[in-house]
PDB file of C-alpha atoms in Angstrom:
ATOM      1  CA  UNK A   1    -132.982  57.171  -7.726  1.00 53.00           C
ATOM      2  CA  UNK A   2    -130.119  59.642  -8.038  1.00 64.00           C
ATOM      3  CA  UNK A   3    -130.808  63.130  -9.326  1.00 83.00           C
ATOM      4  CA  UNK A   4    -129.210  62.464 -12.721  1.00 86.00           C
ATOM      5  CA  UNK A   5    -130.994  59.125 -13.090  1.00 87.00           C
ATOM      6  CA  UNK A   6    -134.312  60.815 -12.363  1.00 87.00           C
ATOM      7  CA  UNK A   7    -133.578  63.541 -14.908  1.00 92.00           C
ATOM      8  CA  UNK A   8    -132.588  61.007 -17.575  1.00 94.00           C
ATOM      9  CA  UNK A   9    -135.741  58.998 -16.892  1.00 93.00           C
ATOM     10  CA  UNK A  10    -137.844  62.144 -17.231  1.00 92.00           C
ATOM     11  CA  UNK A  11    -136.014  63.078 -20.411  1.00 95.00           C
ATOM     12  CA  UNK A  12    -136.485  59.666 -22.049  1.00 96.00           C
ATOM     13  CA  UNK A  13    -140.158  59.489 -21.059  1.00 96.00           C
ATOM     14  CA  UNK A  14    -140.728  62.982 -22.417  1.00 96.00           C
ATOM     15  CA  UNK A  15    -138.974  62.231 -25.707  1.00 97.00           C
ATOM     16  CA  UNK A  16    -140.871  58.970 -26.198  1.00 98.00           C
ATOM     17  CA  UNK A  17    -144.211  60.631 -25.473  1.00 98.00           C
ATOM     18  CA  UNK A  18    -143.300  63.518 -27.750  1.00 97.00           C
ATOM     19  CA  UNK A  19    -142.669  61.176 -30.670  1.00 97.00           C
ATOM     20  CA  UNK A  20    -145.751  59.082 -29.914  1.00 98.00           C
ATOM     21  CA  UNK A  21    -148.006  62.152 -29.788  1.00 98.00           C
ATOM     22  CA  UNK A  22    -146.486  63.307 -33.088  1.00 97.00           C
ATOM     23  CA  UNK A  23    -147.770  60.019 -34.490  1.00 98.00           C
ATOM     24  CA  UNK A  24    -151.221  60.787 -33.075  1.00 98.00           C
ATOM     25  CA  UNK A  25    -151.243  64.046 -35.022  1.00 98.00           C
ATOM     26  CA  UNK A  26    -150.088  62.268 -38.180  1.00 97.00           C
ATOM     27  CA  UNK A  27    -152.841  59.659 -37.866  1.00 97.00           C
ATOM     28  CA  UNK A  28    -155.508  62.314 -37.237  1.00 97.00           C
ATOM     29  CA  UNK A  29    -154.795  63.645 -40.783  1.00 96.00           C
ATOM     30  CA  UNK A  30    -156.115  67.039 -39.647  1.00 97.00           C
ATOM     31  CA  UNK A  31    -152.873  68.990 -39.787  1.00 97.00           C
ATOM     32  CA  UNK A  32    -149.396  68.960 -38.272  1.00 97.00           C
ATOM     33  CA  UNK A  33    -147.088  71.431 -36.599  1.00 96.00           C
ATOM     34  CA  UNK A  34    -144.723  73.260 -39.011  1.00 96.00           C
ATOM     35  CA  UNK A  35    -141.704  70.993 -38.567  1.00 96.00           C
ATOM     36  CA  UNK A  36    -143.812  67.853 -38.964  1.00 97.00           C
ATOM     37  CA  UNK A  37    -145.448  69.268 -42.091  1.00 98.00           C
ATOM     38  CA  UNK A  38    -141.885  69.452 -43.423  1.00 98.00           C
ATOM     39  CA  UNK A  39    -141.006  65.953 -42.159  1.00 98.00           C
ATOM     40  CA  UNK A  40    -144.115  64.417 -43.699  1.00 98.00           C
ATOM     41  CA  UNK A  41    -143.669  66.283 -46.977  1.00 97.00           C
ATOM     42  CA  UNK A  42    -140.061  65.165 -47.249  1.00 98.00           C
ATOM     43  CA  UNK A  43    -141.053  61.571 -46.437  1.00 97.00           C
ATOM     44  CA  UNK A  44    -143.208  61.577 -49.593  1.00 97.00           C
ATOM     45  CA  UNK A  45    -140.082  62.037 -51.706  1.00 97.00           C
ATOM     46  CA  UNK A  46    -137.430  59.856 -50.075  1.00 97.00           C
ATOM     47  CA  UNK A  47    -137.346  56.098 -49.299  1.00 97.00           C
ATOM     48  CA  UNK A  48    -137.574  56.706 -45.560  1.00 97.00           C
ATOM     49  CA  UNK A  49    -140.300  56.442 -42.950  1.00 98.00           C
ATOM     50  CA  UNK A  50    -141.671  59.530 -41.217  1.00 98.00           C
ATOM     51  CA  UNK A  51    -139.633  58.793 -38.094  1.00 98.00           C
ATOM     52  CA  UNK A  52    -136.466  58.194 -40.078  1.00 98.00           C
ATOM     53  CA  UNK A  53    -136.936  61.589 -41.739  1.00 98.00           C
ATOM     54  CA  UNK A  54    -137.355  63.150 -38.285  1.00 98.00           C
ATOM     55  CA  UNK A  55    -134.016  61.614 -37.246  1.00 98.00           C
ATOM     56  CA  UNK A  56    -132.264  62.667 -40.466  1.00 97.00           C
ATOM     57  CA  UNK A  57    -133.517  66.259 -40.282  1.00 97.00           C
ATOM     58  CA  UNK A  58    -132.583  66.453 -36.592  1.00 96.00           C
ATOM     59  CA  UNK A  59    -129.045  65.333 -37.404  1.00 96.00           C
ATOM     60  CA  UNK A  60    -128.702  67.852 -40.248  1.00 96.00           C
ATOM     61  CA  UNK A  61    -130.013  70.675 -38.044  1.00 96.00           C
ATOM     62  CA  UNK A  62    -127.534  69.648 -35.359  1.00 95.00           C
ATOM     63  CA  UNK A  63    -124.693  70.136 -37.853  1.00 94.00           C
ATOM     64  CA  UNK A  64    -125.967  73.696 -38.382  1.00 93.00           C
ATOM     65  CA  UNK A  65    -125.200  74.354 -34.708  1.00 93.00           C
ATOM     66  CA  UNK A  66    -121.464  74.281 -35.471  1.00 91.00           C
ATOM     67  CA  UNK A  67    -121.134  77.764 -37.028  1.00 91.00           C
ATOM     68  CA  UNK A  68    -123.492  79.103 -34.344  1.00 90.00           C
ATOM     69  CA  UNK A  69    -121.167  77.748 -31.612  1.00 88.00           C
ATOM     70  CA  UNK A  70    -124.140  76.107 -29.947  1.00 87.00           C
ATOM     71  CA  UNK A  71    -123.178  73.154 -27.724  1.00 89.00           C
ATOM     72  CA  UNK A  72    -125.450  70.083 -27.511  1.00 91.00           C
ATOM     73  CA  UNK A  73    -126.300  68.261 -24.317  1.00 92.00           C
ATOM     74  CA  UNK A  74    -127.127  64.602 -23.831  1.00 94.00           C
ATOM     75  CA  UNK A  75    -130.787  65.562 -24.211  1.00 94.00           C
ATOM     76  CA  UNK A  76    -130.029  67.043 -27.619  1.00 95.00           C
ATOM     77  CA  UNK A  77    -128.452  63.844 -28.913  1.00 95.00           C
ATOM     78  CA  UNK A  78    -131.190  61.628 -27.484  1.00 96.00           C
ATOM     79  CA  UNK A  79    -133.796  63.973 -28.956  1.00 96.00           C
ATOM     80  CA  UNK A  80    -132.446  63.315 -32.452  1.00 95.00           C
ATOM     81  CA  UNK A  81    -132.793  59.540 -32.025  1.00 96.00           C
ATOM     82  CA  UNK A  82    -135.666  58.786 -29.629  1.00 97.00           C
ATOM     83  CA  UNK A  83    -138.388  61.042 -31.029  1.00 97.00           C
ATOM     84  CA  UNK A  84    -138.123  59.598 -34.532  1.00 97.00           C
ATOM     85  CA  UNK A  85    -138.160  55.999 -33.268  1.00 98.00           C
ATOM     86  CA  UNK A  86    -141.168  56.732 -31.052  1.00 98.00           C
ATOM     87  CA  UNK A  87    -143.007  58.424 -33.930  1.00 98.00           C
ATOM     88  CA  UNK A  88    -142.577  55.371 -36.170  1.00 98.00           C
ATOM     89  CA  UNK A  89    -143.706  53.120 -33.316  1.00 98.00           C
ATOM     90  CA  UNK A  90    -146.807  55.248 -32.791  1.00 98.00           C
ATOM     91  CA  UNK A  91    -147.670  55.272 -36.496  1.00 97.00           C
ATOM     92  CA  UNK A  92    -147.341  51.476 -36.533  1.00 97.00           C
ATOM     93  CA  UNK A  93    -149.707  50.884 -33.595  1.00 97.00           C
ATOM     94  CA  UNK A  94    -152.268  53.703 -33.982  1.00 96.00           C
ATOM     95  CA  UNK A  95    -155.053  52.926 -36.432  1.00 92.00           C
ATOM     96  CA  UNK A  96    -156.268  55.903 -38.459  1.00 92.00           C
ATOM     97  CA  UNK A  97    -159.904  56.520 -37.387  1.00 93.00           C
ATOM     98  CA  UNK A  98    -162.669  56.533 -39.986  1.00 92.00           C
ATOM     99  CA  UNK A  99    -164.914  59.032 -38.186  1.00 95.00           C
ATOM    100  CA  UNK A 100    -164.120  62.718 -38.054  1.00 96.00           C
ATOM    101  CA  UNK A 101    -164.954  63.052 -34.351  1.00 96.00           C
ATOM    102  CA  UNK A 102    -162.468  60.294 -33.507  1.00 96.00           C
ATOM    103  CA  UNK A 103    -159.817  62.000 -35.604  1.00 97.00           C
ATOM    104  CA  UNK A 104    -160.628  65.202 -33.722  1.00 97.00           C
ATOM    105  CA  UNK A 105    -160.090  63.449 -30.396  1.00 97.00           C
ATOM    106  CA  UNK A 106    -156.805  62.041 -31.675  1.00 97.00           C
ATOM    107  CA  UNK A 107    -155.750  65.545 -32.696  1.00 97.00           C
ATOM    108  CA  UNK A 108    -156.724  67.058 -29.347  1.00 97.00           C
ATOM    109  CA  UNK A 109    -154.990  64.290 -27.400  1.00 97.00           C
ATOM    110  CA  UNK A 110    -151.928  64.680 -29.594  1.00 97.00           C
ATOM    111  CA  UNK A 111    -151.639  68.421 -28.975  1.00 97.00           C
ATOM    112  CA  UNK A 112    -152.183  68.147 -25.211  1.00 97.00           C
ATOM    113  CA  UNK A 113    -149.905  65.129 -24.921  1.00 97.00           C
ATOM    114  CA  UNK A 114    -147.246  66.793 -27.037  1.00 96.00           C
ATOM    115  CA  UNK A 115    -147.284  69.820 -24.761  1.00 95.00           C
ATOM    116  CA  UNK A 116    -146.950  67.661 -21.652  1.00 97.00           C
ATOM    117  CA  UNK A 117    -144.145  65.639 -23.263  1.00 96.00           C
ATOM    118  CA  UNK A 118    -142.344  68.820 -24.271  1.00 94.00           C
ATOM    119  CA  UNK A 119    -142.545  70.114 -20.712  1.00 93.00           C
ATOM    120  CA  UNK A 120    -141.102  66.816 -19.450  1.00 94.00           C
ATOM    121  CA  UNK A 121    -138.027  66.816 -21.653  1.00 92.00           C
ATOM    122  CA  UNK A 122    -137.460  70.560 -21.399  1.00 90.00           C
ATOM    123  CA  UNK A 123    -137.889  70.352 -17.632  1.00 91.00           C
ATOM    124  CA  UNK A 124    -135.134  67.735 -17.383  1.00 91.00           C
ATOM    125  CA  UNK A 125    -132.682  70.509 -18.408  1.00 90.00           C
ATOM    126  CA  UNK A 126    -130.299  68.215 -20.246  1.00 93.00           C
ATOM    127  CA  UNK A 127    -130.069  70.177 -23.486  1.00 90.00           C
ATOM    128  CA  UNK A 128    -132.529  71.645 -25.992  1.00 89.00           C
ATOM    129  CA  UNK A 129    -133.731  69.754 -29.044  1.00 92.00           C
ATOM    130  CA  UNK A 130    -131.819  70.336 -32.292  1.00 94.00           C
ATOM    131  CA  UNK A 131    -134.577  72.479 -33.812  1.00 93.00           C
ATOM    132  CA  UNK A 132    -134.951  74.638 -30.702  1.00 90.00           C
ATOM    133  CA  UNK A 133    -131.177  74.929 -30.479  1.00 91.00           C
ATOM    134  CA  UNK A 134    -131.105  76.341 -34.010  1.00 93.00           C
ATOM    135  CA  UNK A 135    -133.202  79.381 -33.151  1.00 90.00           C
ATOM    136  CA  UNK A 136    -131.526  79.706 -29.754  1.00 89.00           C
ATOM    137  CA  UNK A 137    -128.146  79.901 -31.477  1.00 92.00           C
ATOM    138  CA  UNK A 138    -129.412  82.431 -34.020  1.00 93.00           C
ATOM    139  CA  UNK A 139    -130.841  84.597 -31.222  1.00 92.00           C
ATOM    140  CA  UNK A 140    -127.508  84.579 -29.388  1.00 90.00           C
ATOM    141  CA  UNK A 141    -125.427  85.234 -32.501  1.00 91.00           C
ATOM    142  CA  UNK A 142    -127.591  87.952 -34.082  1.00 92.00           C
ATOM    143  CA  UNK A 143    -129.289  89.659 -31.137  1.00 91.00           C
ATOM    144  CA  UNK A 144    -132.663  89.373 -32.872  1.00 91.00           C
ATOM    145  CA  UNK A 145    -135.651  88.229 -30.859  1.00 89.00           C
ATOM    146  CA  UNK A 146    -136.854  84.706 -30.146  1.00 86.00           C
ATOM    147  CA  UNK A 147    -140.123  85.658 -31.815  1.00 87.00           C
ATOM    148  CA  UNK A 148    -138.349  86.738 -35.006  1.00 93.00           C
ATOM    149  CA  UNK A 149    -136.214  83.636 -35.492  1.00 93.00           C
ATOM    150  CA  UNK A 150    -138.897  81.128 -34.482  1.00 90.00           C
ATOM    151  CA  UNK A 151    -141.309  82.772 -36.913  1.00 92.00           C
ATOM    152  CA  UNK A 152    -138.791  82.837 -39.769  1.00 94.00           C
ATOM    153  CA  UNK A 153    -137.764  79.212 -39.284  1.00 95.00           C
ATOM    154  CA  UNK A 154    -141.224  77.768 -38.699  1.00 94.00           C
ATOM    155  CA  UNK A 155    -142.869  79.658 -41.556  1.00 95.00           C
ATOM    156  CA  UNK A 156    -140.067  78.504 -43.857  1.00 96.00           C
ATOM    157  CA  UNK A 157    -140.362  74.809 -42.958  1.00 97.00           C
ATOM    158  CA  UNK A 158    -144.168  75.029 -43.066  1.00 97.00           C
ATOM    159  CA  UNK A 159    -144.210  76.485 -46.586  1.00 97.00           C
ATOM    160  CA  UNK A 160    -141.573  74.065 -47.895  1.00 98.00           C
ATOM    161  CA  UNK A 161    -143.329  71.129 -46.226  1.00 97.00           C
ATOM    162  CA  UNK A 162    -146.684  72.117 -47.702  1.00 97.00           C
ATOM    163  CA  UNK A 163    -145.154  72.358 -51.185  1.00 97.00           C
ATOM    164  CA  UNK A 164    -143.709  68.867 -50.676  1.00 97.00           C
ATOM    165  CA  UNK A 165    -147.134  67.501 -49.726  1.00 97.00           C
ATOM    166  CA  UNK A 166    -147.189  67.720 -45.930  1.00 97.00           C
ATOM    167  CA  UNK A 167    -150.574  67.968 -44.218  1.00 96.00           C
ATOM    168  CA  UNK A 168    -151.682  71.479 -43.282  1.00 97.00           C
ATOM    169  CA  UNK A 169    -155.098  71.918 -41.691  1.00 97.00           C
ATOM    170  CA  UNK A 170    -157.042  72.847 -38.596  1.00 97.00           C
ATOM    171  CA  UNK A 171    -154.541  70.871 -36.529  1.00 97.00           C
ATOM    172  CA  UNK A 172    -151.746  73.148 -37.718  1.00 97.00           C
ATOM    173  CA  UNK A 173    -153.619  76.193 -36.443  1.00 96.00           C
ATOM    174  CA  UNK A 174    -154.645  74.500 -33.190  1.00 96.00           C
ATOM    175  CA  UNK A 175    -151.068  73.414 -32.535  1.00 96.00           C
ATOM    176  CA  UNK A 176    -149.693  76.883 -33.190  1.00 93.00           C
ATOM    177  CA  UNK A 177    -152.187  78.488 -30.808  1.00 94.00           C
ATOM    178  CA  UNK A 178    -152.186  75.874 -28.053  1.00 95.00           C
ATOM    179  CA  UNK A 179    -148.718  74.353 -27.749  1.00 93.00           C
ATOM    180  CA  UNK A 180    -147.062  77.312 -25.997  1.00 91.00           C
ATOM    181  CA  UNK A 181    -149.743  77.676 -23.298  1.00 94.00           C
ATOM    182  CA  UNK A 182    -149.917  73.895 -22.776  1.00 95.00           C
ATOM    183  CA  UNK A 183    -146.146  73.580 -22.292  1.00 93.00           C
ATOM    184  CA  UNK A 184    -146.114  76.597 -19.994  1.00 91.00           C
ATOM    185  CA  UNK A 185    -148.959  75.116 -17.930  1.00 94.00           C
ATOM    186  CA  UNK A 186    -147.136  71.816 -17.353  1.00 94.00           C
ATOM    187  CA  UNK A 187    -143.582  73.153 -17.042  1.00 91.00           C
ATOM    188  CA  UNK A 188    -143.794  74.254 -13.367  1.00 92.00           C
ATOM    189  CA  UNK A 189    -144.775  70.669 -12.464  1.00 89.00           C
ATOM    190  CA  UNK A 190    -142.038  69.007 -14.538  1.00 89.00           C
ATOM    191  CA  UNK A 191    -139.061  71.363 -14.336  1.00 85.00           C
ATOM    192  CA  UNK A 192    -136.073  70.136 -12.332  1.00 83.00           C
ATOM    193  CA  UNK A 193    -134.832  72.794  -9.906  1.00 77.00           C
ATOM    194  CA  UNK A 194    -131.058  72.863 -10.114  1.00 72.00           C
ATOM    195  CA  UNK A 195    -128.709  74.437  -7.609  1.00 65.00           C
ATOM    196  CA  UNK A 196    -127.005  77.590  -8.816  1.00 57.00           C
ATOM    197  CA  UNK A 197    -124.011  76.661 -10.969  1.00 50.00           C
ATOM    198  CA  UNK A 198    -125.002  72.990 -11.203  1.00 48.00           C
ATOM    199  CA  UNK A 199    -125.515  73.037 -14.964  1.00 47.00           C
ATOM    200  CA  UNK A 200    -128.646  75.039 -14.324  1.00 45.00           C
ATOM    201  CA  UNK A 201    -128.195  77.774 -16.885  1.00 47.00           C
ATOM    202  CA  UNK A 202    -131.329  78.560 -18.825  1.00 47.00           C
ATOM    203  CA  UNK A 203    -131.319  77.399 -22.444  1.00 50.00           C
ATOM    204  CA  UNK A 204    -133.216  80.539 -23.452  1.00 48.00           C
ATOM    205  CA  UNK A 205    -131.197  83.713 -24.108  1.00 48.00           C
ATOM    206  CA  UNK A 206    -132.511  87.150 -23.185  1.00 47.00           C
ATOM    207  CA  UNK A 207    -135.029  88.404 -25.731  1.00 46.00           C
ATOM    208  CA  UNK A 208    -134.325  92.010 -26.776  1.00 43.00           C
ATOM    209  CA  UNK A 209    -138.020  92.592 -27.465  1.00 44.00           C
ATOM    210  CA  UNK A 210    -139.146  91.476 -24.001  1.00 43.00           C
ATOM    211  CA  UNK A 211    -138.283  93.209 -20.763  1.00 38.00           C
ATOM    212  CA  UNK A 212    -140.116  91.022 -18.270  1.00 38.00           C
ATOM    213  CA  UNK A 213    -139.188  87.495 -17.197  1.00 34.00           C
ATOM    214  CA  UNK A 214    -140.989  84.598 -18.803  1.00 36.00           C
ATOM    215  CA  UNK A 215    -140.902  80.824 -19.180  1.00 35.00           C
ATOM    216  CA  UNK A 216    -140.093  79.636 -22.687  1.00 36.00           C
ATOM    217  CA  UNK A 217    -142.137  76.815 -24.139  1.00 38.00           C
ATOM    218  CA  UNK A 218    -141.172  73.974 -26.470  1.00 42.00           C
TER     219      UNK A 218
END
């Protein structure tokens, strides 16, 4: 397999797994990550499936890149489409467990799997997802920290999603605490090492509040 073919394969596998593990979290009914709280809440009020809402929101967020002068990659475009389709597929095939301990296992598997999937598609280095690109663009344009913009955006979508009826629970807290470390654990094993100048620029801008190097998560 050529280098680009291998990267595309890794990207598509990561995006599919990411959407499927989102479905695992939905079916656990124990709480979702902030963006999915928003997606689920919005799905209660429009004639669209959860996955279709994910696609629609991704497309709208991508439009917001224009004033930020943020350029999408092929991974960005595929992210908008594949994750939503995979989420709907997962919701269709995963039965919601009756027992709490089974729902807990589904939640745990969803968080761990989501972190691994995120590391796969991030590691392919073919463009950030539309939601990540939003805060990346705001960091570059304003000079404020990654921490600031991620917090502002994710708290906003969480609150709005909760008001709309999205599921907030122990899974929301677990996801918030675990997803960064899980992605960072898997990323060294999934990241494609690109030659200098071969489209290998990091997607993460320097963070004014951090002086030491780090690996950014999902």
